[in-house]
């Protein structure tokens, strides 16, 4: 027996906040015994599963599971099950719910299955944040999507924010939306939710959704104000800099830095990884010239663990004194010139 109304609220979050989705919602129960559990409802935004029961039971067990068999289960003493809000499950592959009464054969199983033409959903969805608050998202059209399919992106930065549709789409040569550019993006603690659905005059198009921790996709900018102060004492050169700018990290200790120092006259490089904004370069030779650049990443805090952009290379050190060589060359050239001139005059 199927209870179509049972899970209609499961996609409430997406239907109310985003462009309507195509999905099949089904609830099943044993044919041998009608389940006393009815009117199953899911508030996906609040991560709440509720139902009605014609009998009073002291305990229920509710389980949510996605298509990858990742599941979370809870036992409650009332017809209301609250899952952790940190449980981020995309819907495009399908989601399963089960409500059971322990030590009995009473249960209710409900399934959310996206509808639409097979392989019509987008593929290879990815996003990147750069220049502190700019974000680009791109995708490819589904392999089975009709030629007239048009895609639309909606996203929500956190559960407390309203939904937003892309304001600046990236289009291909046929005018199909294949990406989106965002401005004034802020990185929150919660995962951001992205949904891309499509439309076609011939077929229903499957949707794609994904939760992303924005700090993980940020390309950190280069460290700022890189300087090298060199002396002749044993300390060598004192290299200092400031952390890269971000929209959400205020603690200096969240960053790790890679320092690259190259001898300009030799292929030899010196690389060091440090946690402070100061480094003593003790192999300094004032008669040599060096090239310095620094980049950052965040092994802790909400900072990307991938190395960011290199700072602009700066040079320090005196290098070889070529002035004396220039003088000697000019003297030699002058001597040769005078000699040749005198030779020509005496020959005449």
mmCIF file of C-alpha atoms in Angstrom:
data_model
loop_
_atom_site.group_PDB
_atom_site.id
_atom_site.type_symbol
_atom_site.label_atom_id
_atom_site.label_comp_id
_atom_site.label_asym_id
_atom_site.label_seq_id
_atom_site.Cartn_x
_atom_site.Cartn_y
_atom_site.Cartn_z
ATOM 1 C CA UNK A 1 0.000 0.000 0.000
ATOM 2 C CA UNK A 2 1.335 3.428 -0.893
ATOM 3 C CA UNK A 3 0.785 6.607 1.078
ATOM 4 C CA UNK A 4 1.558 9.423 -1.389
ATOM 5 C CA UNK A 5 0.741 12.113 1.137
ATOM 6 C CA UNK A 6 3.061 10.577 3.663
ATOM 7 C CA UNK A 7 6.284 12.245 2.570
ATOM 8 C CA UNK A 8 5.004 15.265 0.697
ATOM 9 C CA UNK A 9 6.735 17.549 3.171
ATOM 10 C CA UNK A 10 10.074 15.915 2.661
ATOM 11 C CA UNK A 11 10.873 18.240 -0.189
ATOM 12 C CA UNK A 12 9.191 21.222 1.448
ATOM 13 C CA UNK A 13 12.530 22.949 1.829
ATOM 14 C CA UNK A 14 13.358 22.583 -1.832
ATOM 15 C CA UNK A 15 9.857 23.172 -3.179
ATOM 16 C CA UNK A 16 9.256 26.292 -1.104
ATOM 17 C CA UNK A 17 12.742 27.731 -1.278
ATOM 18 C CA UNK A 18 13.804 26.637 -4.731
ATOM 19 C CA UNK A 19 12.352 26.082 -8.169
ATOM 20 C CA UNK A 20 9.871 23.149 -8.023
ATOM 21 C CA UNK A 21 11.449 19.725 -8.365
ATOM 22 C CA UNK A 22 10.241 16.564 -10.048
ATOM 23 C CA UNK A 23 10.157 13.633 -7.631
ATOM 24 C CA UNK A 24 8.273 10.485 -6.746
ATOM 25 C CA UNK A 25 7.389 10.062 -3.066
ATOM 26 C CA UNK A 26 6.230 6.693 -1.809
ATOM 27 C CA UNK A 27 5.528 5.118 1.552
ATOM 28 C CA UNK A 28 5.159 1.362 1.911
ATOM 29 C CA UNK A 29 3.907 -0.933 4.605
ATOM 30 C CA UNK A 30 3.458 -4.649 5.017
ATOM 31 C CA UNK A 31 0.506 -6.107 3.100
ATOM 32 C CA UNK A 32 -0.085 -8.653 5.854
ATOM 33 C CA UNK A 33 -0.696 -6.034 8.516
ATOM 34 C CA UNK A 34 -1.787 -2.453 8.145
ATOM 35 C CA UNK A 35 0.633 -0.186 9.979
ATOM 36 C CA UNK A 36 -0.756 2.022 12.755
ATOM 37 C CA UNK A 37 1.848 4.614 11.630
ATOM 38 C CA UNK A 38 0.302 7.129 9.217
ATOM 39 C CA UNK A 39 0.702 10.672 7.908
ATOM 40 C CA UNK A 40 4.485 10.672 7.812
ATOM 41 C CA UNK A 41 5.825 14.186 7.371
ATOM 42 C CA UNK A 42 9.345 15.519 6.979
ATOM 43 C CA UNK A 43 10.458 19.086 7.516
ATOM 44 C CA UNK A 44 13.750 18.946 5.655
ATOM 45 C CA UNK A 45 14.749 22.433 6.740
ATOM 46 C CA UNK A 46 14.424 21.597 10.450
ATOM 47 C CA UNK A 47 15.536 17.988 9.945
ATOM 48 C CA UNK A 48 12.379 16.742 11.691
ATOM 49 C CA UNK A 49 10.488 13.522 10.944
ATOM 50 C CA UNK A 50 6.986 13.281 12.387
ATOM 51 C CA UNK A 51 4.026 10.893 12.078
ATOM 52 C CA UNK A 52 0.755 9.820 13.653
ATOM 53 C CA UNK A 53 0.042 6.519 15.348
ATOM 54 C CA UNK A 54 -3.303 4.927 16.121
ATOM 55 C CA UNK A 55 -1.666 3.052 19.005
ATOM 56 C CA UNK A 56 0.421 4.340 21.874
ATOM 57 C CA UNK A 57 3.973 2.987 21.837
ATOM 58 C CA UNK A 58 6.619 3.839 24.391
ATOM 59 C CA UNK A 59 9.479 3.768 21.890
ATOM 60 C CA UNK A 60 10.112 4.362 18.190
ATOM 61 C CA UNK A 61 13.225 4.003 16.105
ATOM 62 C CA UNK A 62 13.621 6.307 13.103
ATOM 63 C CA UNK A 63 16.333 6.009 10.456
ATOM 64 C CA UNK A 64 17.353 8.214 7.563
ATOM 65 C CA UNK A 65 19.609 6.805 4.849
ATOM 66 C CA UNK A 66 20.888 8.136 1.538
ATOM 67 C CA UNK A 67 21.632 6.243 -1.674
ATOM 68 C CA UNK A 68 25.260 5.705 -0.600
ATOM 69 C CA UNK A 69 23.999 3.761 2.434
ATOM 70 C CA UNK A 70 25.091 6.451 4.872
ATOM 71 C CA UNK A 71 22.535 6.432 7.655
ATOM 72 C CA UNK A 72 21.647 7.946 11.001
ATOM 73 C CA UNK A 73 19.265 6.355 13.506
ATOM 74 C CA UNK A 74 17.587 7.614 16.670
ATOM 75 C CA UNK A 75 15.257 6.203 19.304
ATOM 76 C CA UNK A 76 12.502 8.476 20.593
ATOM 77 C CA UNK A 77 9.509 8.110 22.912
ATOM 78 C CA UNK A 78 7.106 10.226 20.847
ATOM 79 C CA UNK A 79 6.085 10.486 17.172
ATOM 80 C CA UNK A 80 8.710 13.154 16.488
ATOM 81 C CA UNK A 81 12.297 12.494 15.504
ATOM 82 C CA UNK A 82 14.806 15.339 15.275
ATOM 83 C CA UNK A 83 17.962 14.592 13.347
ATOM 84 C CA UNK A 84 21.101 16.706 13.807
ATOM 85 C CA UNK A 85 21.049 19.837 11.658
ATOM 86 C CA UNK A 86 24.631 19.025 10.763
ATOM 87 C CA UNK A 87 23.305 16.023 8.839
ATOM 88 C CA UNK A 88 23.657 17.249 5.280
ATOM 89 C CA UNK A 89 22.163 14.800 2.801
ATOM 90 C CA UNK A 90 21.739 15.682 -0.886
ATOM 91 C CA UNK A 91 18.450 14.618 -2.416
ATOM 92 C CA UNK A 92 19.299 13.981 -6.066
ATOM 93 C CA UNK A 93 20.255 10.327 -5.512
ATOM 94 C CA UNK A 94 17.251 9.584 -3.334
ATOM 95 C CA UNK A 95 16.645 9.361 0.424
ATOM 96 C CA UNK A 96 15.035 6.629 2.526
ATOM 97 C CA UNK A 97 13.181 6.905 5.835
ATOM 98 C CA UNK A 98 12.168 4.090 8.164
ATOM 99 C CA UNK A 99 10.032 4.270 11.303
ATOM 100 C CA UNK A 100 10.002 1.136 13.449
ATOM 101 C CA UNK A 101 8.548 0.051 16.753
ATOM 102 C CA UNK A 102 11.253 -1.935 18.603
ATOM 103 C CA UNK A 103 10.558 -5.590 19.384
ATOM 104 C CA UNK A 104 7.624 -5.675 16.950
ATOM 105 C CA UNK A 105 7.144 -6.138 13.212
ATOM 106 C CA UNK A 106 5.514 -2.716 12.886
ATOM 107 C CA UNK A 107 7.301 -0.337 10.539
ATOM 108 C CA UNK A 108 6.794 2.287 7.870
ATOM 109 C CA UNK A 109 9.252 2.800 5.003
ATOM 110 C CA UNK A 110 9.214 5.882 2.811
ATOM 111 C CA UNK A 111 11.303 6.752 -0.210
ATOM 112 C CA UNK A 112 12.078 9.982 -2.034
ATOM 113 C CA UNK A 113 13.159 9.321 -5.630
ATOM 114 C CA UNK A 114 13.918 12.174 -8.049
ATOM 115 C CA UNK A 115 12.042 12.052 -11.328
ATOM 116 C CA UNK A 116 13.037 13.063 -14.823
ATOM 117 C CA UNK A 117 14.914 11.711 -17.820
ATOM 118 C CA UNK A 118 17.923 9.554 -16.989
ATOM 119 C CA UNK A 119 21.306 11.317 -17.212
ATOM 120 C CA UNK A 120 19.625 14.680 -17.805
ATOM 121 C CA UNK A 121 20.979 16.249 -14.594
ATOM 122 C CA UNK A 122 24.165 18.297 -14.753
ATOM 123 C CA UNK A 123 27.569 16.654 -14.265
ATOM 124 C CA UNK A 124 30.962 17.683 -12.870
ATOM 125 C CA UNK A 125 29.618 20.455 -10.631
ATOM 126 C CA UNK A 126 32.369 22.432 -8.883
ATOM 127 C CA UNK A 127 32.837 25.824 -7.242
ATOM 128 C CA UNK A 128 35.823 27.955 -6.260
ATOM 129 C CA UNK A 129 36.123 31.109 -4.136
ATOM 130 C CA UNK A 130 38.824 33.653 -4.968
ATOM 131 C CA UNK A 131 39.712 37.298 -4.296
ATOM 132 C CA UNK A 132 38.150 37.021 -0.822
ATOM 133 C CA UNK A 133 34.469 37.265 -1.829
ATOM 134 C CA UNK A 134 34.084 36.127 -5.449
ATOM 135 C CA UNK A 135 32.865 32.634 -6.387
ATOM 136 C CA UNK A 136 32.523 30.758 -9.669
ATOM 137 C CA UNK A 137 30.513 27.562 -10.102
ATOM 138 C CA UNK A 138 30.610 25.507 -13.290
ATOM 139 C CA UNK A 139 29.031 22.306 -14.615
ATOM 140 C CA UNK A 140 28.502 20.267 -17.738
ATOM 141 C CA UNK A 141 25.202 19.371 -19.341
ATOM 142 C CA UNK A 142 23.851 15.905 -18.641
ATOM 143 C CA UNK A 143 24.756 13.336 -21.257
ATOM 144 C CA UNK A 144 21.109 12.448 -21.751
ATOM 145 C CA UNK A 145 19.719 15.985 -21.662
ATOM 146 C CA UNK A 146 17.752 17.205 -24.714
ATOM 147 C CA UNK A 147 19.374 19.903 -26.833
ATOM 148 C CA UNK A 148 16.949 22.583 -25.603
ATOM 149 C CA UNK A 149 17.635 21.933 -21.896
ATOM 150 C CA UNK A 150 18.288 25.048 -19.875
ATOM 151 C CA UNK A 151 19.731 24.878 -16.361
ATOM 152 C CA UNK A 152 19.162 27.150 -13.369
ATOM 153 C CA UNK A 153 21.229 27.394 -10.181
ATOM 154 C CA UNK A 154 19.830 28.201 -6.734
ATOM 155 C CA UNK A 155 21.810 28.317 -3.522
ATOM 156 C CA UNK A 156 21.497 29.005 0.165
ATOM 157 C CA UNK A 157 24.520 30.060 2.210
ATOM 158 C CA UNK A 158 23.100 28.728 5.489
ATOM 159 C CA UNK A 159 19.787 27.445 6.853
ATOM 160 C CA UNK A 160 19.015 30.920 8.206
ATOM 161 C CA UNK A 161 19.486 32.632 4.833
ATOM 162 C CA UNK A 162 16.974 32.944 2.053
ATOM 163 C CA UNK A 163 17.408 31.218 -1.296
ATOM 164 C CA UNK A 164 19.076 33.050 -4.156
ATOM 165 C CA UNK A 165 19.130 32.328 -7.853
ATOM 166 C CA UNK A 166 22.258 32.977 -9.862
ATOM 167 C CA UNK A 167 22.365 36.591 -11.060
ATOM 168 C CA UNK A 168 25.159 36.220 -13.624
ATOM 169 C CA UNK A 169 25.154 32.977 -15.594
ATOM 170 C CA UNK A 170 28.081 31.734 -17.664
ATOM 171 C CA UNK A 171 26.697 30.610 -21.031
ATOM 172 C CA UNK A 172 28.054 28.412 -23.798
ATOM 173 C CA UNK A 173 27.912 29.179 -27.537
ATOM 174 C CA UNK A 174 24.292 27.969 -27.656
ATOM 175 C CA UNK A 175 23.128 30.195 -24.800
ATOM 176 C CA UNK A 176 22.832 27.345 -22.302
ATOM 177 C CA UNK A 177 23.722 28.164 -18.693
ATOM 178 C CA UNK A 178 26.918 26.281 -17.810
ATOM 179 C CA UNK A 179 28.078 28.188 -14.756
ATOM 180 C CA UNK A 180 27.522 31.135 -12.458
ATOM 181 C CA UNK A 181 29.516 34.051 -11.038
ATOM 182 C CA UNK A 182 28.797 35.281 -7.515
ATOM 183 C CA UNK A 183 29.850 38.446 -5.712
ATOM 184 C CA UNK A 184 29.993 39.371 -2.015
ATOM 185 C CA UNK A 185 30.140 35.740 -0.899
ATOM 186 C CA UNK A 186 30.730 35.222 2.795
ATOM 187 C CA UNK A 187 32.015 32.004 4.303
ATOM 188 C CA UNK A 188 29.862 30.600 7.123
ATOM 189 C CA UNK A 189 30.354 27.756 9.581
ATOM 190 C CA UNK A 190 27.490 25.785 8.035
ATOM 191 C CA UNK A 191 27.654 24.092 4.683
ATOM 192 C CA UNK A 192 26.123 25.964 1.769
ATOM 193 C CA UNK A 193 23.433 24.250 -0.283
ATOM 194 C CA UNK A 194 23.485 24.323 -4.098
ATOM 195 C CA UNK A 195 20.729 23.091 -6.397
ATOM 196 C CA UNK A 196 20.747 23.024 -10.195
ATOM 197 C CA UNK A 197 17.582 21.994 -12.000
ATOM 198 C CA UNK A 198 16.604 22.187 -15.625
ATOM 199 C CA UNK A 199 13.743 22.617 -18.015
ATOM 200 C CA UNK A 200 12.960 21.296 -21.482
ATOM 201 C CA UNK A 201 9.853 21.448 -23.623
ATOM 202 C CA UNK A 202 10.138 17.740 -24.389
ATOM 203 C CA UNK A 203 11.137 16.057 -21.104
ATOM 204 C CA UNK A 204 11.387 16.371 -17.343
ATOM 205 C CA UNK A 205 14.955 17.178 -16.287
ATOM 206 C CA UNK A 206 16.521 15.658 -13.195
ATOM 207 C CA UNK A 207 17.944 18.033 -10.602
ATOM 208 C CA UNK A 208 21.347 17.967 -8.892
ATOM 209 C CA UNK A 209 22.099 19.209 -5.378
ATOM 210 C CA UNK A 210 25.164 19.333 -3.155
ATOM 211 C CA UNK A 211 26.303 20.670 0.207
ATOM 212 C CA UNK A 212 29.710 22.397 0.217
ATOM 213 C CA UNK A 213 31.877 23.763 3.010
ATOM 214 C CA UNK A 214 32.859 27.038 1.405
ATOM 215 C CA UNK A 215 36.175 27.459 3.216
ATOM 216 C CA UNK A 216 37.444 24.268 1.592
ATOM 217 C CA UNK A 217 37.012 25.665 -1.917
ATOM 218 C CA UNK A 218 38.646 29.039 -1.256
ATOM 219 C CA UNK A 219 41.886 29.896 -3.038
ATOM 220 C CA UNK A 220 43.795 31.908 -0.460
ATOM 221 C CA UNK A 221 45.355 35.135 -1.625
ATOM 222 C CA UNK A 222 49.055 35.812 -1.260
ATOM 223 C CA UNK A 223 50.587 36.975 2.037
ATOM 224 C CA UNK A 224 50.915 40.761 2.208
ATOM 225 C CA UNK A 225 53.767 43.216 2.844
ATOM 226 C CA UNK A 226 56.597 40.720 2.328
ATOM 227 C CA UNK A 227 59.906 42.320 3.287
ATOM 228 C CA UNK A 228 63.496 41.163 3.855
ATOM 229 C CA UNK A 229 65.785 43.133 6.169
ATOM 230 C CA UNK A 230 69.387 41.964 5.813
ATOM 231 C CA UNK A 231 72.451 42.752 7.955
ATOM 232 C CA UNK A 232 75.954 41.420 8.265
ATOM 233 C CA UNK A 233 75.392 39.887 11.709
ATOM 234 C CA UNK A 234 74.846 36.137 12.286
ATOM 235 C CA UNK A 235 71.076 36.564 12.138
ATOM 236 C CA UNK A 236 71.359 37.028 8.386
ATOM 237 C CA UNK A 237 68.063 38.288 6.933
ATOM 238 C CA UNK A 238 64.851 38.822 8.861
ATOM 239 C CA UNK A 239 61.881 38.122 6.587
ATOM 240 C CA UNK A 240 58.450 39.336 7.680
ATOM 241 C CA UNK A 241 54.953 39.438 6.142
ATOM 242 C CA UNK A 242 51.262 39.742 6.959
ATOM 243 C CA UNK A 243 48.587 37.015 6.617
ATOM 244 C CA UNK A 244 46.449 36.902 3.474
ATOM 245 C CA UNK A 245 43.111 38.675 3.570
ATOM 246 C CA UNK A 246 40.008 36.527 4.077
ATOM 247 C CA UNK A 247 36.368 37.294 4.772
ATOM 248 C CA UNK A 248 36.027 35.089 7.839
ATOM 249 C CA UNK A 249 39.401 34.384 9.531
ATOM 250 C CA UNK A 250 40.651 36.852 12.108
ATOM 251 C CA UNK A 251 43.154 34.693 13.983
ATOM 252 C CA UNK A 252 46.726 34.936 12.730
ATOM 253 C CA UNK A 253 47.588 31.489 14.129
ATOM 254 C CA UNK A 254 45.229 29.791 11.680
ATOM 255 C CA UNK A 255 47.766 29.990 8.849
ATOM 256 C CA UNK A 256 50.797 28.020 7.765
ATOM 257 C CA UNK A 257 53.333 29.451 5.319
ATOM 258 C CA UNK A 258 55.726 28.073 2.746
ATOM 259 C CA UNK A 259 58.802 30.213 2.116
ATOM 260 C CA UNK A 260 60.704 29.824 -1.154
ATOM 261 C CA UNK A 261 64.139 31.467 -1.434
ATOM 262 C CA UNK A 262 66.126 31.002 -4.632
ATOM 263 C CA UNK A 263 69.713 31.990 -5.282
ATOM 264 C CA UNK A 264 69.514 34.107 -8.411
ATOM 265 C CA UNK A 265 72.905 32.896 -9.693
ATOM 266 C CA UNK A 266 72.269 29.204 -8.964
ATOM 267 C CA UNK A 267 69.325 26.795 -9.397
ATOM 268 C CA UNK A 268 69.427 25.970 -5.692
ATOM 269 C CA UNK A 269 66.241 26.722 -3.712
ATOM 270 C CA UNK A 270 65.522 26.798 -0.008
ATOM 271 C CA UNK A 271 61.981 25.910 1.113
ATOM 272 C CA UNK A 272 60.684 26.144 4.647
ATOM 273 C CA UNK A 273 57.232 25.735 6.217
ATOM 274 C CA UNK A 274 56.578 27.927 9.259
ATOM 275 C CA UNK A 275 53.599 29.014 11.363
ATOM 276 C CA UNK A 276 54.770 32.503 12.308
ATOM 277 C CA UNK A 277 54.905 35.654 10.189
ATOM 278 C CA UNK A 278 58.670 35.890 10.678
ATOM 279 C CA UNK A 279 61.603 33.864 9.392
ATOM 280 C CA UNK A 280 65.385 34.146 9.862
ATOM 281 C CA UNK A 281 67.318 33.325 6.693
ATOM 282 C CA UNK A 282 70.702 32.354 8.103
ATOM 283 C CA UNK A 283 72.314 31.153 4.860
ATOM 284 C CA UNK A 284 72.423 34.714 3.606
ATOM 285 C CA UNK A 285 75.510 35.765 1.644
ATOM 286 C CA UNK A 286 75.588 39.504 1.023
ATOM 287 C CA UNK A 287 77.551 38.971 -2.209
ATOM 288 C CA UNK A 288 74.671 36.992 -3.714
ATOM 289 C CA UNK A 289 71.240 37.973 -4.958
ATOM 290 C CA UNK A 290 68.076 36.124 -3.848
ATOM 291 C CA UNK A 291 64.444 35.845 -4.991
ATOM 292 C CA UNK A 292 61.796 35.436 -2.278
ATOM 293 C CA UNK A 293 58.129 34.413 -2.467
ATOM 294 C CA UNK A 294 55.638 33.125 0.143
ATOM 295 C CA UNK A 295 52.253 31.380 0.081
ATOM 296 C CA UNK A 296 49.776 30.285 2.775
ATOM 297 C CA UNK A 297 47.303 27.593 3.728
ATOM 298 C CA UNK A 298 45.252 26.683 6.798
ATOM 299 C CA UNK A 299 45.978 23.348 8.493
ATOM 300 C CA UNK A 300 43.490 24.284 11.206
ATOM 301 C CA UNK A 301 40.555 26.659 11.721
ATOM 302 C CA UNK A 302 38.071 27.070 8.875
ATOM 303 C CA UNK A 303 40.789 27.713 6.296
ATOM 304 C CA UNK A 304 41.518 25.807 3.105
ATOM 305 C CA UNK A 305 44.235 23.176 3.506
ATOM 306 C CA UNK A 306 45.388 23.759 -0.087
ATOM 307 C CA UNK A 307 48.271 26.115 -0.776
ATOM 308 C CA UNK A 308 47.141 29.550 -1.936
ATOM 309 C CA UNK A 309 48.676 31.990 -4.355
ATOM 310 C CA UNK A 310 52.362 32.958 -4.262
ATOM 311 C CA UNK A 311 53.288 36.482 -3.283
ATOM 312 C CA UNK A 312 54.943 38.666 -5.895
ATOM 313 C CA UNK A 313 58.663 37.751 -6.006
ATOM 314 C CA UNK A 314 60.979 40.247 -4.363
ATOM 315 C CA UNK A 315 64.776 40.401 -4.633
ATOM 316 C CA UNK A 316 67.237 41.048 -1.843
ATOM 317 C CA UNK A 317 71.000 40.858 -1.346
ATOM 318 C CA UNK A 318 73.741 42.906 -3.011
ATOM 319 C CA UNK A 319 74.846 40.335 -5.555
ATOM 320 C CA UNK A 320 78.151 40.410 -7.388
ATOM 321 C CA UNK A 321 79.790 43.804 -7.911
ATOM 322 C CA UNK A 322 79.953 44.095 -11.685
ATOM 323 C CA UNK A 323 81.112 47.735 -11.626
ATOM 324 C CA UNK A 324 84.798 46.851 -11.465
ATOM 325 C CA UNK A 325 84.369 44.497 -14.414
ATOM 326 C CA UNK A 326 82.722 47.261 -16.428
ATOM 327 C CA UNK A 327 85.592 49.652 -15.638
ATOM 328 C CA UNK A 328 88.218 47.093 -16.596
ATOM 329 C CA UNK A 329 86.354 46.314 -19.809
ATOM 330 C CA UNK A 330 86.165 49.979 -20.753
ATOM 331 C CA UNK A 331 89.875 50.449 -20.001
ATOM 332 C CA UNK A 332 90.771 47.425 -22.130
ATOM 333 C CA UNK A 333 88.512 48.629 -24.930
ATOM 334 C CA UNK A 334 90.048 52.100 -24.770
ATOM 335 C CA UNK A 335 93.585 50.701 -24.837
ATOM 336 C CA UNK A 336 92.823 48.547 -27.869
ATOM 337 C CA UNK A 337 91.225 51.476 -29.659
ATOM 338 C CA UNK A 338 94.197 53.789 -29.022
ATOM 339 C CA UNK A 339 96.645 51.084 -30.096
ATOM 340 C CA UNK A 340 94.785 50.492 -33.360
ATOM 341 C CA UNK A 341 94.610 54.241 -34.013
ATOM 342 C CA UNK A 342 98.348 54.761 -33.399
ATOM 343 C CA UNK A 343 99.145 51.770 -35.604
ATOM 344 C CA UNK A 344 97.156 53.268 -38.456
ATOM 345 C CA UNK A 345 98.816 56.686 -38.045
ATOM 346 C CA UNK A 346 102.385 55.307 -37.997
ATOM 347 C CA UNK A 347 101.632 53.093 -40.993
ATOM 348 C CA UNK A 348 100.619 56.139 -43.007
#
